[in-house]
Amino acid sequence: MTVTPDDDLSAVVEAFVAGDERALEKIYRRFSALVFTVALRSLGDVTEAEDVVQKVFVAAWTGRHTYKADRASISAWLMGITRNKVADTHAARTKQRRIQNEVGANLPLAPDTLDIAERLIIADEIAKLDAVPQKVLRMAFYEDLTHAQIAERMQLPPGTVKSHIRRSLIKLRRRMEVASSAHES
């Protein structure tokens, strides 16, 4: 965005706070590269950095009434939101790894370590999932595809793919725990 006397940043910020979508677009054009760079340097993943950019500008738009020009510049305010969204992403990443490790420890999917009955139980439990999560989980575990590959094949955002996998693994773990405790009693 080129700042001209007719279109200076303070006027754009005022319009943004007032709810002008064109001002949001101008602020996005001016600051999205900065937000992306900060997110990418911290996260090291292009897809997650892109997700953070989206989350930052959605949060800025929905929370625009909280912006106070006398307390911080618009760039500093956006960087504060960025830091929070990056921290949220790191926390979600850590939680997802922990869940996958716990589920992996409790539900080994390597075919050579499972007997036929266990394989049938797992296949039956996967079949009980809704169609999209079922397909995502099968692609992840049976076809050994990455989240990005699944997202591309299914034309879904990578975050949605990750969420489907996480929720499906949690459901499978719960079902397997119930089945295991019923089998033991």
PDB file of C-alpha atoms in Angstrom:
ATOM      1  CA  MET A   1       0.000   0.000   0.000  1.00  0.00           C
ATOM      2  CA  THR A   2       1.384   3.370  -0.954  1.00  0.00           C
ATOM      3  CA  VAL A   3       0.576   6.042   1.567  1.00  0.00           C
ATOM      4  CA  THR A   4      -0.539   9.252  -0.076  1.00  0.00           C
ATOM      5  CA  PRO A   5      -1.828  12.481   1.495  1.00  0.00           C
ATOM      6  CA  ASP A   6      -5.378  11.484   0.484  1.00  0.00           C
ATOM      7  CA  ASP A   7      -5.006   8.007   1.898  1.00  0.00           C
ATOM      8  CA  ASP A   8      -2.677   8.248   4.922  1.00  0.00           C
ATOM      9  CA  LEU A   9      -2.380   5.368   7.350  1.00  0.00           C
ATOM     10  CA  SER A  10      -4.207   7.073  10.203  1.00  0.00           C
ATOM     11  CA  ALA A  11      -7.241   7.648   7.971  1.00  0.00           C
ATOM     12  CA  VAL A  12      -7.141   4.015   6.849  1.00  0.00           C
ATOM     13  CA  VAL A  13      -6.920   2.880  10.476  1.00  0.00           C
ATOM     14  CA  GLU A  14      -9.870   5.082  11.441  1.00  0.00           C
ATOM     15  CA  ALA A  15     -11.902   3.634   8.587  1.00  0.00           C
ATOM     16  CA  PHE A  16     -10.835   0.116   9.629  1.00  0.00           C
ATOM     17  CA  VAL A  17     -11.978   0.669  13.217  1.00  0.00           C
ATOM     18  CA  ALA A  18     -15.251   2.075  11.875  1.00  0.00           C
ATOM     19  CA  GLY A  19     -15.855  -1.157   9.925  1.00  0.00           C
ATOM     20  CA  ASP A  20     -14.816  -0.224   6.379  1.00  0.00           C
ATOM     21  CA  GLU A  21     -13.888  -3.454   4.572  1.00  0.00           C
ATOM     22  CA  ARG A  22     -11.791  -1.538   2.027  1.00  0.00           C
ATOM     23  CA  ALA A  23      -9.653  -0.296   4.910  1.00  0.00           C
ATOM     24  CA  LEU A  24      -9.246  -3.893   6.097  1.00  0.00           C
ATOM     25  CA  GLU A  25      -8.017  -4.800   2.622  1.00  0.00           C
ATOM     26  CA  LYS A  26      -5.490  -1.950   2.675  1.00  0.00           C
ATOM     27  CA  ILE A  27      -4.234  -2.928   6.114  1.00  0.00           C
ATOM     28  CA  TYR A  28      -4.001  -6.551   4.999  1.00  0.00           C
ATOM     29  CA  ARG A  29      -1.998  -5.592   1.917  1.00  0.00           C
ATOM     30  CA  ARG A  30       0.350  -3.480   3.977  1.00  0.00           C
ATOM     31  CA  PHE A  31       0.940  -5.803   6.931  1.00  0.00           C
ATOM     32  CA  SER A  32       0.184  -9.389   5.840  1.00  0.00           C
ATOM     33  CA  ALA A  33       3.754 -10.004   4.639  1.00  0.00           C
ATOM     34  CA  LEU A  34       5.092  -8.917   8.034  1.00  0.00           C
ATOM     35  CA  VAL A  35       2.620 -11.166   9.880  1.00  0.00           C
ATOM     36  CA  PHE A  36       3.469 -14.078   7.568  1.00  0.00           C
ATOM     37  CA  THR A  37       7.225 -13.610   8.030  1.00  0.00           C
ATOM     38  CA  VAL A  38       6.979 -13.517  11.818  1.00  0.00           C
ATOM     39  CA  ALA A  39       4.728 -16.593  11.857  1.00  0.00           C
ATOM     40  CA  LEU A  40       6.916 -18.521   9.422  1.00  0.00           C
ATOM     41  CA  ARG A  41      10.106 -17.786  11.365  1.00  0.00           C
ATOM     42  CA  SER A  42       8.528 -19.043  14.565  1.00  0.00           C
ATOM     43  CA  LEU A  43       6.595 -22.011  13.189  1.00  0.00           C
ATOM     44  CA  GLY A  44       8.839 -23.113  10.328  1.00  0.00           C
ATOM     45  CA  ASP A  45       5.834 -24.303   8.318  1.00  0.00           C
ATOM     46  CA  VAL A  46       4.334 -22.381   5.398  1.00  0.00           C
ATOM     47  CA  THR A  47       0.843 -23.817   5.801  1.00  0.00           C
ATOM     48  CA  GLU A  48       0.697 -23.033   9.503  1.00  0.00           C
ATOM     49  CA  ALA A  49       2.080 -19.535   8.855  1.00  0.00           C
ATOM     50  CA  GLU A  50      -0.639 -18.952   6.256  1.00  0.00           C
ATOM     51  CA  ASP A  51      -3.245 -20.146   8.761  1.00  0.00           C
ATOM     52  CA  VAL A  52      -1.852 -17.703  11.326  1.00  0.00           C
ATOM     53  CA  VAL A  53      -2.102 -14.806   8.852  1.00  0.00           C
ATOM     54  CA  GLN A  54      -5.759 -15.637   8.283  1.00  0.00           C
ATOM     55  CA  LYS A  55      -6.446 -15.961  12.004  1.00  0.00           C
ATOM     56  CA  VAL A  56      -4.660 -12.671  12.769  1.00  0.00           C
ATOM     57  CA  PHE A  57      -6.676 -10.651  10.301  1.00  0.00           C
ATOM     58  CA  VAL A  58      -9.952 -12.313  11.262  1.00  0.00           C
ATOM     59  CA  ALA A  59      -9.174 -11.550  14.917  1.00  0.00           C
ATOM     60  CA  ALA A  60      -8.165  -7.986  14.036  1.00  0.00           C
ATOM     61  CA  TRP A  61     -11.381  -7.443  12.109  1.00  0.00           C
ATOM     62  CA  THR A  62     -13.644  -8.920  14.767  1.00  0.00           C
ATOM     63  CA  GLY A  63     -11.760  -7.123  17.540  1.00  0.00           C
ATOM     64  CA  ARG A  64     -11.189  -3.833  15.721  1.00  0.00           C
ATOM     65  CA  HIS A  65     -13.278  -1.952  18.282  1.00  0.00           C
ATOM     66  CA  THR A  66     -10.599  -2.759  20.892  1.00  0.00           C
ATOM     67  CA  TYR A  67      -7.827  -1.019  18.939  1.00  0.00           C
ATOM     68  CA  LYS A  68      -6.693   2.223  20.563  1.00  0.00           C
ATOM     69  CA  ALA A  69      -4.374   4.362  18.448  1.00  0.00           C
ATOM     70  CA  ASP A  70      -3.109   6.204  21.528  1.00  0.00           C
ATOM     71  CA  ARG A  71      -1.845   2.919  23.057  1.00  0.00           C
ATOM     72  CA  ALA A  72      -0.115   1.293  20.065  1.00  0.00           C
ATOM     73  CA  SER A  73       0.462   1.640  16.363  1.00  0.00           C
ATOM     74  CA  ILE A  74      -1.611  -0.603  14.111  1.00  0.00           C
ATOM     75  CA  SER A  75       1.500  -2.641  13.272  1.00  0.00           C
ATOM     76  CA  ALA A  76       2.322  -3.166  16.976  1.00  0.00           C
ATOM     77  CA  TRP A  77      -1.292  -4.161  17.647  1.00  0.00           C
ATOM     78  CA  LEU A  78      -1.216  -6.658  14.773  1.00  0.00           C
ATOM     79  CA  MET A  79       2.117  -8.053  16.031  1.00  0.00           C
ATOM     80  CA  GLY A  80       0.533  -8.607  19.453  1.00  0.00           C
ATOM     81  CA  ILE A  81      -2.275 -10.577  17.835  1.00  0.00           C
ATOM     82  CA  THR A  82       0.323 -12.451  15.755  1.00  0.00           C
ATOM     83  CA  ARG A  83       2.313 -13.446  18.846  1.00  0.00           C
ATOM     84  CA  ASN A  84      -0.856 -14.800  20.440  1.00  0.00           C
ATOM     85  CA  LYS A  85      -1.900 -16.773  17.343  1.00  0.00           C
ATOM     86  CA  VAL A  86       1.619 -18.191  16.913  1.00  0.00           C
ATOM     87  CA  ALA A  87       1.615 -19.245  20.578  1.00  0.00           C
ATOM     88  CA  ASP A  88      -1.819 -20.846  20.076  1.00  0.00           C
ATOM     89  CA  THR A  89      -0.478 -22.737  17.053  1.00  0.00           C
ATOM     90  CA  HIS A  90       2.563 -23.985  18.980  1.00  0.00           C
ATOM     91  CA  ALA A  91       0.272 -25.124  21.807  1.00  0.00           C
ATOM     92  CA  ALA A  92      -2.088 -26.890  19.373  1.00  0.00           C
ATOM     93  CA  ARG A  93       0.860 -28.560  17.669  1.00  0.00           C
ATOM     94  CA  THR A  94       2.194 -29.799  21.012  1.00  0.00           C
ATOM     95  CA  LYS A  95      -1.245 -31.038  22.057  1.00  0.00           C
ATOM     96  CA  GLN A  96      -1.744 -32.835  18.740  1.00  0.00           C
ATOM     97  CA  ARG A  97       1.639 -34.577  19.031  1.00  0.00           C
ATOM     98  CA  ARG A  98       0.870 -35.591  22.619  1.00  0.00           C
ATOM     99  CA  ILE A  99      -2.505 -37.024  21.598  1.00  0.00           C
ATOM    100  CA  GLN A 100      -1.016 -38.863  18.640  1.00  0.00           C
ATOM    101  CA  ASN A 101       1.730 -40.281  20.844  1.00  0.00           C
ATOM    102  CA  GLU A 102      -0.780 -41.385  23.489  1.00  0.00           C
ATOM    103  CA  VAL A 103      -3.085 -42.927  20.920  1.00  0.00           C
ATOM    104  CA  GLY A 104      -0.131 -44.498  19.151  1.00  0.00           C
ATOM    105  CA  ALA A 105       1.055 -45.996  22.433  1.00  0.00           C
ATOM    106  CA  ASN A 106      -2.417 -47.353  23.194  1.00  0.00           C
ATOM    107  CA  LEU A 107      -3.477 -48.280  19.685  1.00  0.00           C
ATOM    108  CA  PRO A 108      -0.617 -49.638  17.596  1.00  0.00           C
ATOM    109  CA  LEU A 109      -1.576 -49.714  13.926  1.00  0.00           C
ATOM    110  CA  ALA A 110       1.364 -51.668  12.556  1.00  0.00           C
ATOM    111  CA  PRO A 111      -0.220 -54.670  10.820  1.00  0.00           C
ATOM    112  CA  ASP A 112       2.490 -57.138  11.835  1.00  0.00           C
ATOM    113  CA  THR A 113       1.941 -56.459  15.549  1.00  0.00           C
ATOM    114  CA  LEU A 114      -1.842 -56.862  15.486  1.00  0.00           C
ATOM    115  CA  ASP A 115      -3.689 -60.102  15.326  1.00  0.00           C
ATOM    116  CA  ILE A 116      -6.590 -60.488  12.924  1.00  0.00           C
ATOM    117  CA  ALA A 117      -9.239 -59.804  15.584  1.00  0.00           C
ATOM    118  CA  GLU A 118      -7.621 -56.501  16.531  1.00  0.00           C
ATOM    119  CA  ARG A 119      -7.396 -55.493  12.865  1.00  0.00           C
ATOM    120  CA  LEU A 120     -11.087 -56.221  12.402  1.00  0.00           C
ATOM    121  CA  ILE A 121     -12.011 -54.236  15.517  1.00  0.00           C
ATOM    122  CA  ILE A 122      -9.974 -51.236  14.334  1.00  0.00           C
ATOM    123  CA  ALA A 123     -11.417 -51.440  10.821  1.00  0.00           C
ATOM    124  CA  ASP A 124     -14.921 -51.659  12.282  1.00  0.00           C
ATOM    125  CA  GLU A 125     -14.312 -48.627  14.521  1.00  0.00           C
ATOM    126  CA  ILE A 126     -12.904 -46.599  11.609  1.00  0.00           C
ATOM    127  CA  ALA A 127     -15.974 -47.555   9.556  1.00  0.00           C
ATOM    128  CA  LYS A 128     -18.177 -46.001  12.267  1.00  0.00           C
ATOM    129  CA  LEU A 129     -16.637 -42.556  11.668  1.00  0.00           C
ATOM    130  CA  ASP A 130     -18.376 -40.018   9.437  1.00  0.00           C
ATOM    131  CA  ALA A 131     -17.417 -40.234   5.761  1.00  0.00           C
ATOM    132  CA  VAL A 132     -14.889 -37.382   5.578  1.00  0.00           C
ATOM    133  CA  PRO A 133     -13.012 -38.127   8.825  1.00  0.00           C
ATOM    134  CA  GLN A 134     -13.009 -41.815   7.875  1.00  0.00           C
ATOM    135  CA  LYS A 135     -11.455 -41.074   4.492  1.00  0.00           C
ATOM    136  CA  VAL A 136      -8.909 -38.690   6.025  1.00  0.00           C
ATOM    137  CA  LEU A 137      -7.865 -41.258   8.632  1.00  0.00           C
ATOM    138  CA  ARG A 138      -7.561 -44.048   6.067  1.00  0.00           C
ATOM    139  CA  MET A 139      -5.388 -41.824   3.849  1.00  0.00           C
ATOM    140  CA  ALA A 140      -3.194 -40.879   6.802  1.00  0.00           C
ATOM    141  CA  PHE A 141      -2.654 -44.365   8.193  1.00  0.00           C
ATOM    142  CA  TYR A 142      -3.182 -46.835   5.396  1.00  0.00           C
ATOM    143  CA  GLU A 143      -1.814 -44.760   2.522  1.00  0.00           C
ATOM    144  CA  ASP A 144       0.763 -43.035   4.762  1.00  0.00           C
ATOM    145  CA  LEU A 145       0.016 -39.582   3.304  1.00  0.00           C
ATOM    146  CA  THR A 146       1.053 -36.335   4.952  1.00  0.00           C
ATOM    147  CA  HIS A 147      -1.492 -33.772   6.110  1.00  0.00           C
ATOM    148  CA  ALA A 148      -0.593 -31.568   3.135  1.00  0.00           C
ATOM    149  CA  GLN A 149      -1.070 -34.446   0.665  1.00  0.00           C
ATOM    150  CA  ILE A 150      -4.444 -35.323   2.168  1.00  0.00           C
ATOM    151  CA  ALA A 151      -5.506 -31.661   2.079  1.00  0.00           C
ATOM    152  CA  GLU A 152      -4.537 -31.430  -1.576  1.00  0.00           C
ATOM    153  CA  ARG A 153      -6.298 -34.655  -2.580  1.00  0.00           C
ATOM    154  CA  MET A 154      -9.468 -33.836  -0.673  1.00  0.00           C
ATOM    155  CA  GLN A 155      -9.366 -30.104  -1.399  1.00  0.00           C
ATOM    156  CA  LEU A 156      -9.579 -29.255   2.306  1.00  0.00           C
ATOM    157  CA  PRO A 157      -7.585 -26.739   4.334  1.00  0.00           C
ATOM    158  CA  PRO A 158      -4.637 -28.428   6.107  1.00  0.00           C
ATOM    159  CA  GLY A 159      -5.974 -27.318   9.486  1.00  0.00           C
ATOM    160  CA  THR A 160      -9.246 -29.121   8.776  1.00  0.00           C
ATOM    161  CA  VAL A 161      -7.354 -32.306   7.888  1.00  0.00           C
ATOM    162  CA  LYS A 162      -5.369 -32.097  11.132  1.00  0.00           C
ATOM    163  CA  SER A 163      -8.560 -31.549  13.115  1.00  0.00           C
ATOM    164  CA  HIS A 164     -10.267 -34.538  11.492  1.00  0.00           C
ATOM    165  CA  ILE A 165      -7.298 -36.760  12.306  1.00  0.00           C
ATOM    166  CA  ARG A 166      -7.044 -35.547  15.895  1.00  0.00           C
ATOM    167  CA  ARG A 167     -10.773 -35.907  16.609  1.00  0.00           C
ATOM    168  CA  SER A 168     -10.915 -39.312  14.904  1.00  0.00           C
ATOM    169  CA  LEU A 169      -7.968 -40.625  16.896  1.00  0.00           C
ATOM    170  CA  ILE A 170      -9.569 -39.440  20.116  1.00  0.00           C
ATOM    171  CA  LYS A 171     -12.825 -41.214  19.179  1.00  0.00           C
ATOM    172  CA  LEU A 172     -10.960 -44.381  18.239  1.00  0.00           C
ATOM    173  CA  ARG A 173      -8.989 -44.323  21.467  1.00  0.00           C
ATOM    174  CA  ARG A 174     -12.157 -43.942  23.548  1.00  0.00           C
ATOM    175  CA  ARG A 175     -13.899 -46.742  21.660  1.00  0.00           C
ATOM    176  CA  MET A 176     -10.878 -49.020  21.979  1.00  0.00           C
ATOM    177  CA  GLU A 177     -10.626 -48.300  25.715  1.00  0.00           C
ATOM    178  CA  VAL A 178     -14.316 -49.184  26.141  1.00  0.00           C
ATOM    179  CA  ALA A 179     -13.888 -52.330  24.043  1.00  0.00           C
ATOM    180  CA  SER A 180     -10.756 -53.297  25.977  1.00  0.00           C
ATOM    181  CA  SER A 181     -12.361 -52.783  29.384  1.00  0.00           C
ATOM    182  CA  ALA A 182     -15.471 -54.733  28.274  1.00  0.00           C
ATOM    183  CA  HIS A 183     -13.241 -57.565  27.016  1.00  0.00           C
ATOM    184  CA  GLU A 184     -11.318 -57.683  30.306  1.00  0.00           C
ATOM    185  CA  SER A 185     -14.434 -57.926  32.492  1.00  0.00           C
TER     186      SER A 185
END
